[in-house]
Amino acid sequence: MRPLAQCQTLLAAVLAGAAAVVSTSASPQDRLAERTAMIETINMHARSAPSAVEGQGIDPVVLKTMGKVPRHFFVPEELRRAAYRDRPLPIGYGQTISQPFIVALMTDLINVGPGDVVLEIGTGSGYQAAVLSPLAAKVYSIEIIPKLGERAAARLAELHFDNVEVKVGDGYYGWPAHAPFDGIVVTAAASHIPPPLVEQLAKGGRMVVPVGGPFATQFLMLVEKRVDGSITTRQLLPVSFVPLRGGQAR
């Protein structure tokens, strides 16, 4: 896994090369001003949440990746004007795409490196998987809503995020065939930390998961599995996510 960033880089350095978008159908300067403003806002939030952000801020590598990924391709066409604003947006079927700061924070917290295998629970529009894709060796993502999963898989393939594999299924139980995972990101709120996901976390791995009921306070939790297999958890900050579906007894 990569080391945590030790210093904050200048925004210009973070955004260097950010205009190089993933899709060949997009202009190299596509929405660059909005992407720049998004990164500035992420940095502002990071400075105001020192208890949740490790080191000196969000890793510049994560920020650079956030600047490159064309977020506007992962929201409904009628909402693309708001794609880079720091707010969640509806994507259909009662689901949302998380606000950019939360995506950046969750990505940063799992401390993913080039050789790592990552699991995402809740593919949604595919945006979080797209952000993870350039940072990891392989990303496995599970979506419980078939239409969303199929749409996200097609979008990720079209944009050439070739190391992302999406399947439709119950993410509560993870993806045992590809475990253990160096990092796990859960993008929906669970009533508790799912034991199958803890089991599938590699030693030395990290998981971020929002925990809490839909009508109660939710908190983003960081789960770490130490090299001896012991588990530590840390409550980071209050959040608001759609509920995690699935987890019914088999």
GROMACS .gro file of C-alpha atoms in nm:
model
  250
    1MET     CA    1   0.000   0.000   0.000
    2ARG     CA    2   0.114   0.354  -0.072
    3PRO     CA    3   0.250   0.575   0.210
    4LEU     CA    4   0.027   0.861   0.326
    5ALA     CA    5   0.105   1.201   0.178
    6GLN     CA    6   0.329   1.404   0.404
    7CYS     CA    7   0.263   1.746   0.262
    8GLN     CA    8  -0.003   1.947   0.081
    9THR     CA    9   0.090   2.028  -0.276
   10LEU     CA   10  -0.014   2.337  -0.462
   11LEU     CA   11  -0.345   2.309  -0.643
   12ALA     CA   12  -0.176   2.374  -0.975
   13ALA     CA   13   0.051   2.074  -0.918
   14VAL     CA   14  -0.242   1.855  -0.818
   15LEU     CA   15  -0.425   1.948  -1.134
   16ALA     CA   16  -0.127   1.910  -1.366
   17GLY     CA   17  -0.244   1.689  -1.646
   18ALA     CA   18  -0.600   1.685  -1.514
   19ALA     CA   19  -0.727   1.791  -1.852
   20ALA     CA   20  -0.626   1.453  -1.994
   21VAL     CA   21  -0.965   1.286  -1.967
   22VAL     CA   22  -1.018   0.915  -1.992
   23SER     CA   23  -1.266   0.909  -2.278
   24THR     CA   24  -1.141   0.979  -2.628
   25SER     CA   25  -1.483   1.135  -2.699
   26ALA     CA   26  -1.418   1.426  -2.460
   27SER     CA   27  -1.216   1.739  -2.518
   28PRO     CA   28  -0.888   1.766  -2.320
   29GLN     CA   29  -1.026   2.092  -2.172
   30ASP     CA   30  -1.375   1.955  -2.104
   31ARG     CA   31  -1.523   2.123  -1.792
   32LEU     CA   32  -1.172   2.205  -1.665
   33ALA     CA   33  -1.281   2.516  -1.471
   34GLU     CA   34  -1.549   2.316  -1.293
   35ARG     CA   35  -1.304   2.036  -1.212
   36THR     CA   36  -1.059   2.290  -1.072
   37ALA     CA   37  -1.331   2.442  -0.852
   38MET     CA   38  -1.427   2.091  -0.733
   39ILE     CA   39  -1.071   2.018  -0.619
   40GLU     CA   40  -1.053   2.353  -0.441
   41THR     CA   41  -1.376   2.269  -0.257
   42ILE     CA   42  -1.247   1.923  -0.160
   43ASN     CA   43  -0.936   2.086  -0.014
   44MET     CA   44  -1.149   2.335   0.178
   45HIS     CA   45  -1.357   2.056   0.332
   46ALA     CA   46  -1.045   1.856   0.413
   47ARG     CA   47  -0.902   2.149   0.610
   48SER     CA   48  -1.225   2.174   0.809
   49ALA     CA   49  -1.233   1.801   0.897
   50PRO     CA   50  -0.890   1.725   1.048
   51SER     CA   51  -1.027   1.440   1.262
   52ALA     CA   52  -1.133   1.251   0.949
   53VAL     CA   53  -0.852   1.342   0.708
   54GLU     CA   54  -0.518   1.178   0.778
   55GLY     CA   55  -0.178   1.335   0.726
   56GLN     CA   56  -0.173   1.687   0.584
   57GLY     CA   57  -0.483   1.647   0.369
   58ILE     CA   58  -0.623   1.436   0.087
   59ASP     CA   59  -0.339   1.267  -0.099
   60PRO     CA   60  -0.242   1.469  -0.409
   61VAL     CA   61  -0.254   1.149  -0.616
   62VAL     CA   62  -0.621   1.104  -0.521
   63LEU     CA   63  -0.693   1.468  -0.602
   64LYS     CA   64  -0.522   1.442  -0.939
   65THR     CA   65  -0.730   1.136  -1.020
   66MET     CA   66  -1.047   1.314  -0.911
   67GLY     CA   67  -0.953   1.597  -1.147
   68LYS     CA   68  -0.914   1.358  -1.439
   69VAL     CA   69  -1.226   1.143  -1.407
   70PRO     CA   70  -1.515   1.295  -1.608
   71ARG     CA   71  -1.778   1.307  -1.333
   72HIS     CA   72  -2.036   1.458  -1.569
   73PHE     CA   73  -2.052   1.127  -1.758
   74PHE     CA   74  -2.168   0.952  -1.439
   75VAL     CA   75  -2.478   1.161  -1.370
   76PRO     CA   76  -2.807   1.185  -1.565
   77GLU     CA   77  -2.776   1.415  -1.865
   78GLU     CA   78  -3.023   1.665  -1.724
   79LEU     CA   79  -2.803   1.708  -1.413
   80ARG     CA   80  -2.465   1.740  -1.585
   81ARG     CA   81  -2.458   2.115  -1.524
   82ALA     CA   82  -2.433   2.031  -1.151
   83ALA     CA   83  -2.193   1.736  -1.185
   84TYR     CA   84  -1.890   1.906  -1.024
   85ARG     CA   85  -2.072   2.079  -0.742
   86ASP     CA   86  -1.997   1.940  -0.398
   87ARG     CA   87  -2.329   1.770  -0.344
   88PRO     CA   88  -2.485   1.428  -0.398
   89LEU     CA   89  -2.706   1.392  -0.705
   90PRO     CA   90  -2.986   1.145  -0.782
   91ILE     CA   91  -2.904   0.875  -1.036
   92GLY     CA   92  -3.239   0.692  -1.036
   93TYR     CA   93  -3.391   0.401  -0.844
   94GLY     CA   94  -3.370   0.598  -0.519
   95GLN     CA   95  -2.988   0.605  -0.534
   96THR     CA   96  -2.736   0.889  -0.546
   97ILE     CA   97  -2.382   0.968  -0.655
   98SER     CA   98  -2.191   1.087  -0.347
   99GLN     CA   99  -2.057   1.440  -0.316
  100PRO     CA  100  -1.699   1.475  -0.443
  101PHE     CA  101  -1.548   1.541  -0.099
  102ILE     CA  102  -1.686   1.215   0.039
  103VAL     CA  103  -1.562   1.023  -0.266
  104ALA     CA  104  -1.216   1.176  -0.221
  105LEU     CA  105  -1.212   1.110   0.152
  106MET     CA  106  -1.320   0.746   0.124
  107THR     CA  107  -1.069   0.685  -0.154
  108ASP     CA  108  -0.791   0.844   0.050
  109LEU     CA  109  -0.875   0.653   0.368
  110ILE     CA  110  -0.837   0.306   0.217
  111ASN     CA  111  -0.482   0.403   0.123
  112VAL     CA  112  -0.491   0.216  -0.208
  113GLY     CA  113  -0.172   0.152  -0.401
  114PRO     CA  114  -0.084   0.038  -0.756
  115GLY     CA  115  -0.067  -0.332  -0.670
  116ASP     CA  116  -0.384  -0.344  -0.461
  117VAL     CA  117  -0.713  -0.521  -0.521
  118VAL     CA  118  -1.016  -0.321  -0.409
  119LEU     CA  119  -1.380  -0.411  -0.351
  120GLU     CA  120  -1.660  -0.159  -0.380
  121ILE     CA  121  -2.006  -0.228  -0.245
  122GLY     CA  122  -2.269  -0.022  -0.426
  123THR     CA  123  -2.157   0.054  -0.781
  124GLY     CA  124  -2.431   0.311  -0.839
  125SER     CA  125  -2.338   0.517  -1.144
  126GLY     CA  126  -1.984   0.376  -1.147
  127TYR     CA  127  -1.811   0.700  -1.042
  128GLN     CA  128  -1.640   0.572  -0.726
  129ALA     CA  129  -1.510   0.271  -0.918
  130ALA     CA  130  -1.381   0.506  -1.189
  131VAL     CA  131  -1.188   0.705  -0.929
  132LEU     CA  132  -1.042   0.387  -0.779
  133SER     CA  133  -0.950   0.240  -1.118
  134PRO     CA  134  -0.628   0.438  -1.192
  135LEU     CA  135  -0.507   0.391  -0.833
  136ALA     CA  136  -0.543   0.012  -0.801
  137ALA     CA  137  -0.446  -0.301  -0.989
  138LYS     CA  138  -0.803  -0.431  -0.993
  139VAL     CA  139  -1.142  -0.304  -0.876
  140TYR     CA  140  -1.437  -0.535  -0.814
  141SER     CA  141  -1.772  -0.363  -0.770
  142ILE     CA  142  -2.111  -0.505  -0.671
  143GLU     CA  143  -2.450  -0.342  -0.737
  144ILE     CA  144  -2.777  -0.489  -0.609
  145ILE     CA  145  -3.001  -0.301  -0.856
  146PRO     CA  146  -2.968  -0.475  -1.196
  147LYS     CA  147  -3.038  -0.173  -1.417
  148LEU     CA  148  -2.785   0.043  -1.232
  149GLY     CA  149  -2.521  -0.230  -1.239
  150GLU     CA  150  -2.565  -0.297  -1.609
  151ARG     CA  151  -2.561   0.074  -1.692
  152ALA     CA  152  -2.249   0.137  -1.482
  153ALA     CA  153  -2.064  -0.159  -1.634
  154ALA     CA  154  -2.137  -0.031  -1.984
  155ARG     CA  155  -2.028   0.323  -1.895
  156LEU     CA  156  -1.703   0.209  -1.733
  157ALA     CA  157  -1.622  -0.006  -2.036
  158GLU     CA  158  -1.700   0.280  -2.276
  159LEU     CA  159  -1.465   0.510  -2.083
  160HIS     CA  160  -1.192   0.242  -2.080
  161PHE     CA  161  -1.174   0.173  -1.708
  162ASP     CA  162  -1.063  -0.173  -1.807
  163ASN     CA  163  -0.951  -0.297  -1.465
  164VAL     CA  164  -1.300  -0.263  -1.315
  165GLU     CA  165  -1.530  -0.564  -1.299
  166VAL     CA  166  -1.895  -0.513  -1.205
  167LYS     CA  167  -2.149  -0.774  -1.106
  168VAL     CA  168  -2.510  -0.758  -0.992
  169GLY     CA  169  -2.557  -0.913  -0.650
  170ASP     CA  170  -2.590  -0.867  -0.276
  171GLY     CA  171  -2.285  -0.672  -0.166
  172TYR     CA  172  -2.338  -0.750   0.203
  173TYR     CA  173  -2.167  -1.083   0.141
  174GLY     CA  174  -1.880  -0.938  -0.058
  175TRP     CA  175  -1.709  -1.126  -0.339
  176PRO     CA  176  -1.534  -1.426  -0.179
  177ALA     CA  177  -1.391  -1.556  -0.506
  178HIS     CA  178  -1.158  -1.256  -0.531
  179ALA     CA  179  -1.082  -1.203  -0.162
  180PRO     CA  180  -0.880  -1.096   0.025
  181PHE     CA  181  -0.909  -0.726  -0.062
  182ASP     CA  182  -0.653  -0.463   0.026
  183GLY     CA  183  -0.926  -0.203   0.047
  184ILE     CA  184  -1.307  -0.208   0.068
  185VAL     CA  185  -1.535   0.090   0.006
  186VAL     CA  186  -1.901   0.065   0.103
  187THR     CA  187  -2.111   0.339  -0.054
  188ALA     CA  188  -2.436   0.277   0.134
  189ALA     CA  189  -2.515   0.290   0.504
  190ALA     CA  190  -2.529  -0.041   0.691
  191SER     CA  191  -2.692  -0.088   1.029
  192HIS     CA  192  -2.368  -0.258   1.137
  193ILE     CA  193  -2.029  -0.341   0.987
  194PRO     CA  194  -2.095  -0.650   0.769
  195PRO     CA  195  -1.895  -0.946   0.908
  196PRO     CA  196  -1.840  -1.103   0.562
  197LEU     CA  197  -1.662  -0.787   0.449
  198VAL     CA  198  -1.441  -0.784   0.757
  199GLU     CA  199  -1.352  -1.146   0.686
  200GLN     CA  200  -1.262  -1.065   0.324
  201LEU     CA  201  -1.038  -0.772   0.420
  202ALA     CA  202  -0.670  -0.854   0.381
  203LYS     CA  203  -0.431  -0.829   0.673
  204GLY     CA  204  -0.306  -0.472   0.670
  205GLY     CA  205  -0.615  -0.371   0.471
  206ARG     CA  206  -0.867  -0.095   0.531
  207MET     CA  207  -1.242  -0.060   0.485
  208VAL     CA  208  -1.455   0.255   0.495
  209VAL     CA  209  -1.824   0.209   0.561
  210PRO     CA  210  -2.106   0.439   0.670
  211VAL     CA  211  -2.291   0.289   0.965
  212GLY     CA  212  -2.635   0.391   1.092
  213GLY     CA  213  -3.004   0.368   1.012
  214PRO     CA  214  -3.182   0.570   0.739
  215PHE     CA  215  -3.359   0.784   0.999
  216ALA     CA  216  -3.075   0.798   1.250
  217THR     CA  217  -2.734   0.959   1.258
  218GLN     CA  218  -2.486   0.780   1.036
  219PHE     CA  219  -2.111   0.788   1.085
  220LEU     CA  220  -1.834   0.706   0.844
  221MET     CA  221  -1.625   0.431   1.001
  222LEU     CA  222  -1.270   0.325   0.926
  223VAL     CA  223  -1.206  -0.046   0.981
  224GLU     CA  224  -0.847  -0.172   0.981
  225LYS     CA  225  -0.726  -0.531   0.992
  226ARG     CA  226  -0.381  -0.546   1.146
  227VAL     CA  227  -0.115  -0.787   1.029
  228ASP     CA  228  -0.195  -1.013   1.326
  229GLY     CA  229  -0.558  -1.029   1.214
  230SER     CA  230  -0.697  -0.810   1.491
  231ILE     CA  231  -0.957  -0.546   1.400
  232THR     CA  232  -0.970  -0.179   1.494
  233THR     CA  233  -1.251   0.065   1.416
  234ARG     CA  234  -1.264   0.442   1.426
  235GLN     CA  235  -1.560   0.677   1.393
  236LEU     CA  236  -1.474   0.965   1.160
  237LEU     CA  237  -1.758   1.206   1.083
  238PRO     CA  238  -2.136   1.218   1.040
  239VAL     CA  239  -2.259   1.138   0.689
  240SER     CA  240  -2.583   1.073   0.503
  241PHE     CA  241  -2.602   0.774   0.267
  242VAL     CA  242  -2.882   0.571   0.118
  243PRO     CA  243  -2.933   0.244   0.308
  244LEU     CA  244  -2.739  -0.069   0.220
  245ARG     CA  245  -2.977  -0.319   0.064
  246GLY     CA  246  -2.946  -0.694   0.098
  247GLY     CA  247  -2.796  -0.896   0.378
  248GLN     CA  248  -3.093  -1.129   0.410
  249ALA     CA  249  -3.031  -1.468   0.565
  250ARG     CA  250  -2.930  -1.731   0.314
   0.00000   0.00000   0.00000
